[in-house]
Structure formats: structure tokens, C-alpha cells
PDB file of C-alpha atoms in Angstrom:
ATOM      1  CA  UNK A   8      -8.472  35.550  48.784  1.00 49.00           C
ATOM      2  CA  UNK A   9      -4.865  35.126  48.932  1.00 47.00           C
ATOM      3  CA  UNK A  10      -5.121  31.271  49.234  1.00 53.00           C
ATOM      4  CA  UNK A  11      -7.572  31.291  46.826  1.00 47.00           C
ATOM      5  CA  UNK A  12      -5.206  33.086  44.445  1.00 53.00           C
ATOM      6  CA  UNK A  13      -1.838  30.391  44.895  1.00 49.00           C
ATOM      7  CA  UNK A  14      -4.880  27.438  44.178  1.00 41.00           C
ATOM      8  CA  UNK A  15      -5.705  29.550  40.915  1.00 49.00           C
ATOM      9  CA  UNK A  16      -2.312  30.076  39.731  1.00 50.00           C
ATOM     10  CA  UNK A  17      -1.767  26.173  40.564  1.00 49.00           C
ATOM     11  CA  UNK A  18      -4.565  25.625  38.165  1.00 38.00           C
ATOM     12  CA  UNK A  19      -3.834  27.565  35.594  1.00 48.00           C
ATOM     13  CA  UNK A  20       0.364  26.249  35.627  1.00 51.00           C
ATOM     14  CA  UNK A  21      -1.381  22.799  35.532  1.00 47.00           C
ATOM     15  CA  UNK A  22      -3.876  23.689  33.064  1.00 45.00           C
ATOM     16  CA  UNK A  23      -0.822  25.108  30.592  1.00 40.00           C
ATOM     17  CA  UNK A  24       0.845  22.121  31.713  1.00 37.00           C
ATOM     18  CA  UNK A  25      -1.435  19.999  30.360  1.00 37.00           C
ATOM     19  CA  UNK A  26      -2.105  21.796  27.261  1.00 33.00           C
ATOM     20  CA  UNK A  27       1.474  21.545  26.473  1.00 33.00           C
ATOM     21  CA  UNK A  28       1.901  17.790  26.988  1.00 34.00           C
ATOM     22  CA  UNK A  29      -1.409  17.066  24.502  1.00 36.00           C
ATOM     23  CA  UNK A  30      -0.065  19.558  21.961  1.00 39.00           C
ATOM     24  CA  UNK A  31       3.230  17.478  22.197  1.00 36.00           C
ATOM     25  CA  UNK A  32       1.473  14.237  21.800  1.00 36.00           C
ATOM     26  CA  UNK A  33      -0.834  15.153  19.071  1.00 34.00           C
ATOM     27  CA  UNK A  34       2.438  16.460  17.007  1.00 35.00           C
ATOM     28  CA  UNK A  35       4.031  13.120  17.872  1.00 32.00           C
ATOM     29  CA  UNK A  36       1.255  11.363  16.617  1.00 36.00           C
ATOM     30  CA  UNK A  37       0.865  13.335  13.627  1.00 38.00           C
ATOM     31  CA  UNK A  38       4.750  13.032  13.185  1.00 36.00           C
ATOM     32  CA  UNK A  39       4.745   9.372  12.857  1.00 44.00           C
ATOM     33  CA  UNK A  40       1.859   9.876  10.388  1.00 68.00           C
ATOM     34  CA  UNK A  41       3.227   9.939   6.847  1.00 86.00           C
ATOM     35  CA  UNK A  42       2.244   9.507   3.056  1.00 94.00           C
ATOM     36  CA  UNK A  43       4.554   8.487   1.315  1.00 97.00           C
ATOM     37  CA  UNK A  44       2.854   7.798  -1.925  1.00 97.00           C
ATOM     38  CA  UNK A  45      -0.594   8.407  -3.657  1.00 96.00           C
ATOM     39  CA  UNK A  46      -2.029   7.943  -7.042  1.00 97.00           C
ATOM     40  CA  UNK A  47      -5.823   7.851  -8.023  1.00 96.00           C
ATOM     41  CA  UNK A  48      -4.599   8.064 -11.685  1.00 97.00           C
ATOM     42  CA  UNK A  49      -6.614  10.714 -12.370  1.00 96.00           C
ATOM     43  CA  UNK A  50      -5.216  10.844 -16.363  1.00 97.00           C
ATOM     44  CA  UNK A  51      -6.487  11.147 -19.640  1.00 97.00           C
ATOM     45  CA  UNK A  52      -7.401   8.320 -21.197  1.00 98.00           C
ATOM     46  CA  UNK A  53      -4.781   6.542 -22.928  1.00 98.00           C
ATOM     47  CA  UNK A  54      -0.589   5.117 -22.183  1.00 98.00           C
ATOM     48  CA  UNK A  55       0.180   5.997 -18.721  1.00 98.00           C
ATOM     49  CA  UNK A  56       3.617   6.089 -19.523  1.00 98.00           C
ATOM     50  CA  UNK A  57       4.617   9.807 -18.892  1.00 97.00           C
ATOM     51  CA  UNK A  58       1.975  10.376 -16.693  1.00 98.00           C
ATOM     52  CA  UNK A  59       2.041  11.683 -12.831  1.00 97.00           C
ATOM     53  CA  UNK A  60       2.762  12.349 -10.178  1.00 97.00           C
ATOM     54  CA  UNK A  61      -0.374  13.956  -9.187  1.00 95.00           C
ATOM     55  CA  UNK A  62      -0.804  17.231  -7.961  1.00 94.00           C
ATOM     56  CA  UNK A  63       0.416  17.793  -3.963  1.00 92.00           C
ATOM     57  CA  UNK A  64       1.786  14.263  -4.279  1.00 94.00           C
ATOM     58  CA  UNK A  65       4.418  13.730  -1.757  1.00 95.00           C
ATOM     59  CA  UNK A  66       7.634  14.471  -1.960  1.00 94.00           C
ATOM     60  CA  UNK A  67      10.213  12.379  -3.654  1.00 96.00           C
ATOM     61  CA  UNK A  68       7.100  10.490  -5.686  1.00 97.00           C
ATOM     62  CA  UNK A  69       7.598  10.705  -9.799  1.00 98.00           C
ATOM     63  CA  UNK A  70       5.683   9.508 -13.381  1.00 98.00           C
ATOM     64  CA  UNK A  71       5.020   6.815 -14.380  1.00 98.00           C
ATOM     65  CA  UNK A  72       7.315   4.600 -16.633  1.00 97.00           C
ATOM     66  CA  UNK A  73       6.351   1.556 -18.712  1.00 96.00           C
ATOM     67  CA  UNK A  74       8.589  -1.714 -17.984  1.00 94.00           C
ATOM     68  CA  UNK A  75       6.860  -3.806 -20.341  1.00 93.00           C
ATOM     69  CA  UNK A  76       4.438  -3.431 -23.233  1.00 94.00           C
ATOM     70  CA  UNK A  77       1.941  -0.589 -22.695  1.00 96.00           C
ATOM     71  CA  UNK A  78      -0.050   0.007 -19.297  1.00 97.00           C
ATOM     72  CA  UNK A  79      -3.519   1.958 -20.215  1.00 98.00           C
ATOM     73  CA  UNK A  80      -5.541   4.881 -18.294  1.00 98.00           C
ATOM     74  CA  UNK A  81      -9.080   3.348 -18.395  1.00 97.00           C
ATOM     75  CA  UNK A  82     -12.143   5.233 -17.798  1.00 95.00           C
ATOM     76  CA  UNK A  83     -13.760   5.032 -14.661  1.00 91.00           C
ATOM     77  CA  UNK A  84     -12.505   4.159 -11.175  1.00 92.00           C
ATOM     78  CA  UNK A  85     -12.557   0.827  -9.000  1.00 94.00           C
ATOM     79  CA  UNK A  86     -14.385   1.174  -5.883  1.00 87.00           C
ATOM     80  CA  UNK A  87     -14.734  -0.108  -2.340  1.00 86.00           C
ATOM     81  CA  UNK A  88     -15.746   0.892   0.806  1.00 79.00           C
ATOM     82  CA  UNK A  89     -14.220   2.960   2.869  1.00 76.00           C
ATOM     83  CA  UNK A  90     -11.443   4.025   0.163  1.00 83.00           C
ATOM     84  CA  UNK A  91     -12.443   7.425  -1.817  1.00 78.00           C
ATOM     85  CA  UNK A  92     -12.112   6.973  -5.475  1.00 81.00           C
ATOM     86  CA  UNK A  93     -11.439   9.794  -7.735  1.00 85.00           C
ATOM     87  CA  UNK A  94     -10.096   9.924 -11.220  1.00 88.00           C
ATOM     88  CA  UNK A  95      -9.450   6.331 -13.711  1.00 96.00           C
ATOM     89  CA  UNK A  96      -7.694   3.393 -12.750  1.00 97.00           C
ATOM     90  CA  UNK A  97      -4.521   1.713 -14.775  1.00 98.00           C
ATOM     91  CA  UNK A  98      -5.109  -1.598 -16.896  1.00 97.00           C
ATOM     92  CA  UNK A  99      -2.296  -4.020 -17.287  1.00 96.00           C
ATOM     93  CA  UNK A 100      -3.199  -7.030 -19.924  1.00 93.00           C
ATOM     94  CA  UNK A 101      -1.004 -10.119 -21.298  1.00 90.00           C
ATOM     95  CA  UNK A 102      -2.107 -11.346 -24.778  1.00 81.00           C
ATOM     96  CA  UNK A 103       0.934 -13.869 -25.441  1.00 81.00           C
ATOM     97  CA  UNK A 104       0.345 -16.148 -22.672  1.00 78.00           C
ATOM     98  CA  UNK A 105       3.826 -14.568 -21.286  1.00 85.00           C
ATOM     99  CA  UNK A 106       4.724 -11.664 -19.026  1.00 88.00           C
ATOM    100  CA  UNK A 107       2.315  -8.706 -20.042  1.00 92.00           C
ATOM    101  CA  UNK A 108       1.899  -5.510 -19.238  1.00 95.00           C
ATOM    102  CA  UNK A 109       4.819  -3.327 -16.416  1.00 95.00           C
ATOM    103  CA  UNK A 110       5.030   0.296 -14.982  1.00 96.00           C
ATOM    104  CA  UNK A 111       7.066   2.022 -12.294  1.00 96.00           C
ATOM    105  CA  UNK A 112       7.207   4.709 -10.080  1.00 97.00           C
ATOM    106  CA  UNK A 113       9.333   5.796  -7.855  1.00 96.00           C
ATOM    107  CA  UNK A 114       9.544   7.198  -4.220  1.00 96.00           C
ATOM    108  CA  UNK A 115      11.501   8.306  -1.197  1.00 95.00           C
ATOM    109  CA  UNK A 116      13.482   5.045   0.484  1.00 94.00           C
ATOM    110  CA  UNK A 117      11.536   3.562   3.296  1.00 94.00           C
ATOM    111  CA  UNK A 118      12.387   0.422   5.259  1.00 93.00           C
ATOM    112  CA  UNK A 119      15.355  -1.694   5.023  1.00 92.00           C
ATOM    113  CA  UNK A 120      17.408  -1.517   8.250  1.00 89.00           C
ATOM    114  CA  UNK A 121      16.028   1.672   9.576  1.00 86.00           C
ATOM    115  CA  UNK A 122      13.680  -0.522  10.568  1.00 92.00           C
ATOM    116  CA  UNK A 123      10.024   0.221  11.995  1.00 95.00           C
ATOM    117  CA  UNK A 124       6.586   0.018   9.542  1.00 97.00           C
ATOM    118  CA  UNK A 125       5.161   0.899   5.928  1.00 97.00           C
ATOM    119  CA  UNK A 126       1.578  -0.046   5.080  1.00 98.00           C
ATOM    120  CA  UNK A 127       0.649  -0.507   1.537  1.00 97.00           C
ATOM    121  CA  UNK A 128      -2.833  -0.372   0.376  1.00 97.00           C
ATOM    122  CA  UNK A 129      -4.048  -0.278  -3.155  1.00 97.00           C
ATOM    123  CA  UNK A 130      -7.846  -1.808  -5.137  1.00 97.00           C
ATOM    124  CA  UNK A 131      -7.335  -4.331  -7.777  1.00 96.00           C
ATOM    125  CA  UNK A 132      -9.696  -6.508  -9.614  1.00 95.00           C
ATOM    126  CA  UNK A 133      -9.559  -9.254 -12.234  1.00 93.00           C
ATOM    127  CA  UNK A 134     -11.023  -9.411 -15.774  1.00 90.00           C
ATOM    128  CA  UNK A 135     -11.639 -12.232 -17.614  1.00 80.00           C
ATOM    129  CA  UNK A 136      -8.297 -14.446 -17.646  1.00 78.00           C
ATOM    130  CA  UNK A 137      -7.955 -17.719 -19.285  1.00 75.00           C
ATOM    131  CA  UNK A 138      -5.095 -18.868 -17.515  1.00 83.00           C
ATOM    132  CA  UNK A 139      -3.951 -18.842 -14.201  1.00 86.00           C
ATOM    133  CA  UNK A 140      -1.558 -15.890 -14.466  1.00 90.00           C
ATOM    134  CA  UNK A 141      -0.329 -13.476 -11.856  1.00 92.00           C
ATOM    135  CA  UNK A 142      -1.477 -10.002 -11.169  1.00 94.00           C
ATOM    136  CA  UNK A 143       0.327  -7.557  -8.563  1.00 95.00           C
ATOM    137  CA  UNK A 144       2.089  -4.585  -7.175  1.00 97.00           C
ATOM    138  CA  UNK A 145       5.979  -5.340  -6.129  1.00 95.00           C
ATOM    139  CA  UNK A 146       8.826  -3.255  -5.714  1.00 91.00           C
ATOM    140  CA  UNK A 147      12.402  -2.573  -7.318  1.00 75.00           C
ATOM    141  CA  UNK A 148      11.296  -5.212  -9.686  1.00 69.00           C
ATOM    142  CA  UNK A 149      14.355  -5.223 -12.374  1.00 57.00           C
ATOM    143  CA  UNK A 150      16.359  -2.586 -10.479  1.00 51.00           C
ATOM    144  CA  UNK A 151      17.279  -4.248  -7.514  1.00 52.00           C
ATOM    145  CA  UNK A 152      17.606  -7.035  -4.803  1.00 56.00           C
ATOM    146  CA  UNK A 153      14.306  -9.102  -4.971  1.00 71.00           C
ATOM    147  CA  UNK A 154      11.438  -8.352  -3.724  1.00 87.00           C
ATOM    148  CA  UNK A 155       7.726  -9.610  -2.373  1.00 94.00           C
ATOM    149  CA  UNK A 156       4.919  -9.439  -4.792  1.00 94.00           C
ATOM    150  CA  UNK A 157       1.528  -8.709  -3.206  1.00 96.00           C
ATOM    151  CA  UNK A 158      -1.890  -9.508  -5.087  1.00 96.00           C
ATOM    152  CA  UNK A 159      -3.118 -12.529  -7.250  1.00 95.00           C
ATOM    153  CA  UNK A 160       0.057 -14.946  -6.790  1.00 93.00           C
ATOM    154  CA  UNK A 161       1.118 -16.558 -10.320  1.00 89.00           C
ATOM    155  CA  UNK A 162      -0.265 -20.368 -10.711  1.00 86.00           C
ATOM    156  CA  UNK A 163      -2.947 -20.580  -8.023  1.00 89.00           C
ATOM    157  CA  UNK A 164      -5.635 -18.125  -8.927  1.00 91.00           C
ATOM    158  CA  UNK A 165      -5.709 -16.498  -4.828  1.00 95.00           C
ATOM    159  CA  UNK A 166      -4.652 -13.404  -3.041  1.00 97.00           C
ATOM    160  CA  UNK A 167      -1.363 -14.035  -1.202  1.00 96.00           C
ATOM    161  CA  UNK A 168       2.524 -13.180  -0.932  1.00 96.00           C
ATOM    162  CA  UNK A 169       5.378 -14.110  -3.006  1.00 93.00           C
ATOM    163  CA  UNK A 170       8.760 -13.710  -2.219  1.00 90.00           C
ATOM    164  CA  UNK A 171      10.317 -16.009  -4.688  1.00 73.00           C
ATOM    165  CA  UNK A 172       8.870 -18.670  -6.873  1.00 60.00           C
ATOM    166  CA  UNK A 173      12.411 -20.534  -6.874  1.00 56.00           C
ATOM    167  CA  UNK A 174      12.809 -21.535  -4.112  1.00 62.00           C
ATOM    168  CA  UNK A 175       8.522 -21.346  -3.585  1.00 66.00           C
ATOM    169  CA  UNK A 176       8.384 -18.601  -0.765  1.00 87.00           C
ATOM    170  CA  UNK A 177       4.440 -17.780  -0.457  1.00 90.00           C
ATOM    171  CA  UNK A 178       1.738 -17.465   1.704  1.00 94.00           C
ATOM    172  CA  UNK A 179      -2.019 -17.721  -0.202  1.00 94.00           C
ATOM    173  CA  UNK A 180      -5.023 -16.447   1.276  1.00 96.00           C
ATOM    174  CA  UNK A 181      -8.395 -18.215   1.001  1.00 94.00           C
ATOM    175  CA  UNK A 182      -9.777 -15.597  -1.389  1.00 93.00           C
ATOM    176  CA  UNK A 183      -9.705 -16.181  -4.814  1.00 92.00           C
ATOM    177  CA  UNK A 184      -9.401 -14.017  -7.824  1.00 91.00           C
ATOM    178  CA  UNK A 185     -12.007 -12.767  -9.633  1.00 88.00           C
ATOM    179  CA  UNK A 186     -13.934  -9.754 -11.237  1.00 90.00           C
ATOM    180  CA  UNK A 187     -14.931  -8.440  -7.918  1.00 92.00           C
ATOM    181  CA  UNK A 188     -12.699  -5.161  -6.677  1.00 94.00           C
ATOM    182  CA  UNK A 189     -10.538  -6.161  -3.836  1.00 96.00           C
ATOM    183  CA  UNK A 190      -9.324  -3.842  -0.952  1.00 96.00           C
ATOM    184  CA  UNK A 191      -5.582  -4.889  -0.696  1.00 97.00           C
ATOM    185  CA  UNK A 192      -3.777  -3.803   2.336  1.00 98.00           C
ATOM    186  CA  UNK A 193      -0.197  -5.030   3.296  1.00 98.00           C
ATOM    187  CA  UNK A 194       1.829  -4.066   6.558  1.00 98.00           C
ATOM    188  CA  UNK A 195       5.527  -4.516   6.221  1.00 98.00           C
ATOM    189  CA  UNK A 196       7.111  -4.656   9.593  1.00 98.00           C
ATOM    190  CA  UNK A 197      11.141  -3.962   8.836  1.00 97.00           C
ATOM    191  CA  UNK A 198      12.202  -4.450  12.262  1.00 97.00           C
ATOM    192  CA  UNK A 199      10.321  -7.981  13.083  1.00 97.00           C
ATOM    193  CA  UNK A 200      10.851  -8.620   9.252  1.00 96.00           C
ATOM    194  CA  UNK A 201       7.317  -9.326   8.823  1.00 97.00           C
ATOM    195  CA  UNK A 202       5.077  -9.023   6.086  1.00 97.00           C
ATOM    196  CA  UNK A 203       1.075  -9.441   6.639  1.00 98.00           C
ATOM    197  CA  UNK A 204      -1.705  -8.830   3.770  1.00 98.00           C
ATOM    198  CA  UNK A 205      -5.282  -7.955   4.696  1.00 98.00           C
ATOM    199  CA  UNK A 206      -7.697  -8.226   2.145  1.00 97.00           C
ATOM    200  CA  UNK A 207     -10.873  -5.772   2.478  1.00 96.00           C
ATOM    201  CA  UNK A 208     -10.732  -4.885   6.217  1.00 94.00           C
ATOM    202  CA  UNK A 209     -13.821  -3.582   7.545  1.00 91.00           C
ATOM    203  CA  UNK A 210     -12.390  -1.952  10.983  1.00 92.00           C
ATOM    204  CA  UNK A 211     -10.849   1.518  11.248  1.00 91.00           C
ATOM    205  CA  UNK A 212      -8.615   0.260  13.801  1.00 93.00           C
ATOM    206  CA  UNK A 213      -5.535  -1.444  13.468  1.00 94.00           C
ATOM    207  CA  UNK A 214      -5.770  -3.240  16.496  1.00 92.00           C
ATOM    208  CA  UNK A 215      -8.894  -5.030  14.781  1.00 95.00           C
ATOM    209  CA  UNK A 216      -7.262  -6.613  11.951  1.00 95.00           C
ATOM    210  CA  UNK A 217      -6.458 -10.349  11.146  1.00 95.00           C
ATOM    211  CA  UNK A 218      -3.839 -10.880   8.311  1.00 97.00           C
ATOM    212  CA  UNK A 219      -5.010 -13.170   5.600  1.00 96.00           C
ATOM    213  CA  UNK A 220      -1.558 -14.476   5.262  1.00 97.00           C
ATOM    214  CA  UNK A 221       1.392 -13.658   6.501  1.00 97.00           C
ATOM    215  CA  UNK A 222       5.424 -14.682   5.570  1.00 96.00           C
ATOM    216  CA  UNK A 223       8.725 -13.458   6.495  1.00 95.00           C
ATOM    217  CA  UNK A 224      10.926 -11.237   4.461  1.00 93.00           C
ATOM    218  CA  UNK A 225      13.717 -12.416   3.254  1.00 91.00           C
ATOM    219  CA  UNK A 226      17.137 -10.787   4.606  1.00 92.00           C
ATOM    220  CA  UNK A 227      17.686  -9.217   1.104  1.00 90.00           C
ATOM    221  CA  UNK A 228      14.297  -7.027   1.258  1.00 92.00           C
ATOM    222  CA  UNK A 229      14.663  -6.529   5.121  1.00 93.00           C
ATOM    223  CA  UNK A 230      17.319  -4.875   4.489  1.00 93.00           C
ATOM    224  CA  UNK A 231      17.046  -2.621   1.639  1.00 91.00           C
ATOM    225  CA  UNK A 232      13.406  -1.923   1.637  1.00 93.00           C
ATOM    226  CA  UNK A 233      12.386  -0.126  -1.432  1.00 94.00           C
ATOM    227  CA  UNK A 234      12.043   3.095  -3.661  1.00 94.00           C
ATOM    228  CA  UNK A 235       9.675   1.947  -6.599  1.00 95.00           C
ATOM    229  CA  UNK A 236       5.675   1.067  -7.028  1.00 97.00           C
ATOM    230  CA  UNK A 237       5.879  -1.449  -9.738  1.00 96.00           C
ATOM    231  CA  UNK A 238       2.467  -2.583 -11.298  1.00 97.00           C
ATOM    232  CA  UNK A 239       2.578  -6.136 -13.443  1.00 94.00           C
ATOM    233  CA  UNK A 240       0.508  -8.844 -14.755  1.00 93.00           C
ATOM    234  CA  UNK A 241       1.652 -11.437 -17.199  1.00 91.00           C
ATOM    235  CA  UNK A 242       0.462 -15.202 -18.174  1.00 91.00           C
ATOM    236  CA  UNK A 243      -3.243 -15.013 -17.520  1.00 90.00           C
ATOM    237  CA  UNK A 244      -4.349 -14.172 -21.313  1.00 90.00           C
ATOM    238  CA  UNK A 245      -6.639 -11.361 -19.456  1.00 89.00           C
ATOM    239  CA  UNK A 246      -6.467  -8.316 -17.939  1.00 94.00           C
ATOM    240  CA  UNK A 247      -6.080  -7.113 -14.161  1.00 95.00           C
ATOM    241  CA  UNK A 248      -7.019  -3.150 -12.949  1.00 96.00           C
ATOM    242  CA  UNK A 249      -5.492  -1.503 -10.131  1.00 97.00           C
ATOM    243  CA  UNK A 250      -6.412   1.754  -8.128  1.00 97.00           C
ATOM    244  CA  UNK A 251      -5.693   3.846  -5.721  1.00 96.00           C
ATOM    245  CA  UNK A 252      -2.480   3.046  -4.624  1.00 97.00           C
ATOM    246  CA  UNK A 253      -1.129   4.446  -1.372  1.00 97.00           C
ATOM    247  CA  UNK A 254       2.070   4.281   0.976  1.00 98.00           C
ATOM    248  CA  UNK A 255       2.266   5.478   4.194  1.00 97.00           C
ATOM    249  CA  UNK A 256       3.480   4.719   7.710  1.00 96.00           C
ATOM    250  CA  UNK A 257       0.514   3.822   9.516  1.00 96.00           C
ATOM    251  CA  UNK A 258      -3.003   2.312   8.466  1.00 96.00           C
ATOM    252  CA  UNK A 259      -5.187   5.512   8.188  1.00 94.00           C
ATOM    253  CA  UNK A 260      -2.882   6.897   5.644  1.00 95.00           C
ATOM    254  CA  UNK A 261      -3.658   3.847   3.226  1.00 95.00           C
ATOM    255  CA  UNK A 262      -7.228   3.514   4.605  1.00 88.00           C
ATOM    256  CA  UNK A 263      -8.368   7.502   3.739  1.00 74.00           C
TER     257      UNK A 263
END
């Protein structure tokens, strides 16, 4: 009995043990975790201008400001498996044949030389256009040191990256824009200075996905990352919708 009592105690130490290491681990895990930003744009109908943030946004997200012209709250959502829709979506439109429709929010820094990864993920789809105009989510656009665009890349009618259009710094998918919904998903890796778009990715798991294109950032970006969402279109003579936009520090906080 009294051997069997030091093998229980050994046990149980181990046991606790080995409830406090997985307890650690799961709050690592869950540290590293992190929205940063999220808007269904679940608004009335109408400017979105003045609108947001949501309700138990996170912190350091605000409203929404117009850049350019007049960015609308449309009724009814885009959607596309596995991303849960709720609320309206947000249409920007160009009627002049020139740089259309802008709006801006803003967030808590993330990247630049602090280094490590942000994923972006956000549903967009094209209406009619006439011209091959651009449609896409960039940051610090107008406030700041350059930045990548992500989306449907102005003069080639495809998903891709642009970093500059003078000097020409993009990388184009194969897919091509049109009045489907796309799934747009971008990781931005500030320490490798990476930047890698996935366009509707089927897998839950990271380790899974192929990028659709890829580019470097430039120094600029790599080192300053950014604090704003900014939603433009311009030069297409249509329209282009965006949803759902999230920010967050690993793929299941874009992906849910």
C-alpha cells in the first residue's frame, strides 16, 4: 500500500503536470490568435460615410470615412463558402471613366519592423464594367508611405498584387474578374517581407494553401506596415462590392 501510494502521488504530480503544460499551450495558441479588424457592414441602407465600427469590434478599429465620391450600403450580403455573411455589403462605382468611389478605416498598427504575420481576408465581386478599371482594398492610401493593393489589379481585368504601377511592381493571378463573389485572402509576412494572395481556398488548414501570386514588399511597406482599411475602385465605368472584411494574425481569424 505504501508503494502503491508514492506511484499514485507520481501520477497525480504528472497528471497536474501535464494539465499545466496544455493549459499553457492552449493560452499560447490562443495568444497568438488575434482580430484585429471586422466589418460585415451591417448598416442601413444608404452613404457609409459615418458608419461603424460594429458592435464588439476590436479595439483600436473606427467609422468609416469617404476618400472619394460617395461609397453606398447596399442591400443584401456577398456570399461564399466557408465565410458567414451577415448584414449588407459596401458598393464603390466610377461613372467618369476616372478614379471613383474611396473609404477608410482605421485600426491598431500591425507589421512594419515588428515583424512576424497579418492575414487579410475580405469577398469582393464585380458588376458590369466597361473598362478595364481597378477594384481593391489597400492601405494608408493618401496618408502614408505606399502601399500594396490587393484585388482586381488596374489594366488587366485579373486578381493579383500591386505595389506600384510606376515602376510596374505586380503579380496577376490566372483568375479573372467578373460578377462571380470571390474569397480574397492575403498573408503578409513582415519578417520574410512577403506578400501571398489566395483566392477562394477550400482547406481549413494553412499548411494546405497555394498562393495564387505572390511578390515582395517593398522596404517602404515592410517597414511601416499599416493602420487603415482603404476600399477603392476607379476607371472601370462599373461598379465593384466588397464584404466581410477581416484582419487578424493567423488564417482562422479571416477564415470564421
Amino acid at each position: 500500500m505504501k508503494n502503491l501510494t508514492k506511484i499514485q502521488r507520481r501520477f497525480s504530480r504528472g497528471g497536474w503536470l501535464t494539465l499545466v503544460l496544455l493549459g499553457a499551450a492552449l493560452a499560447f495558441s490562443n495568444a497568438r490568435a488575434e482580430l484585429l479588424f471586422s466589418d460585415s457592414f451591417a448598416y442601413p441602407v444608404g452613404p457609409l460615410a459615418g458608419d461603424g465600427p460594429p458592435p464588439n469590434s476590436p479595439p483600436g478599429q473606427s467609422g468609416w470615412t469617404s476618400l472619394n465620391l460617395n461609397p453606398q450600403v447596399v442591400a443584401s450580403s456577398l456570399r461564399h463558402r466557408p465565410i458567414r455573411s451577415a448584414g449588407n455589403s459596401v458598393t464603390l462605382s466610377d461613372s467618369n471613366d476616372a478614379n471613383g468611389d474611396a473609404a477608410s478605416a482605421s485600426l491598431t498598427p500591425v507589421g512594419g519592423s515588428a515583424g512576424g504575420n497579418v492575414w487579410l481576408g475580405f469577398l469582393m465581386r464585380q458588376g458590369a464594367a466597361a473598362l478595364p478599371g481597378f477594384g481593391v482594398l489597400t492601405f494608408n492610401d493618401g496618408f502614408g508611405p505606399a502601399a500594396p493593393q490587393f484585388g482586381v489589379i488596374f489594366e488587366s481585368k485579373r486578381y493579383g498584387i500591386d505595389n506600384s504601377i510606376i515602376p510596374r511592381m505586380t503579380s496577376y493571378s490566372t483568375v479573372r474578374a467578373g460578377t462571380a463573389t470571390v474569397w480574397v485572402v492575403v498573408k503578409l509576412d513582415f519578417t520574410a517581407g512577403q506578400q501571398m494572395l489566395f483566392l477562394n481556398p477550400s482547406s481549413a488548414n494553412e499548411s494546405d494553401l497555394q498562393p495564387q501570386a505572390t511578390l515582395a514588399m517593398t522596404p517602404e511597406f515592410q517597414a511601416s506596415g499599416f493602420d487603415r482599411i482603404v476600399l477603392k475602385e476607379g476607371y472601370s465605368m462599373g461598379t465593384f462590392t466588397f464584404d466581410e472584411v477581416r484582419v487578424g494574425t493567423t488564417y482562422s481569424d479571416v477564415r470564421h
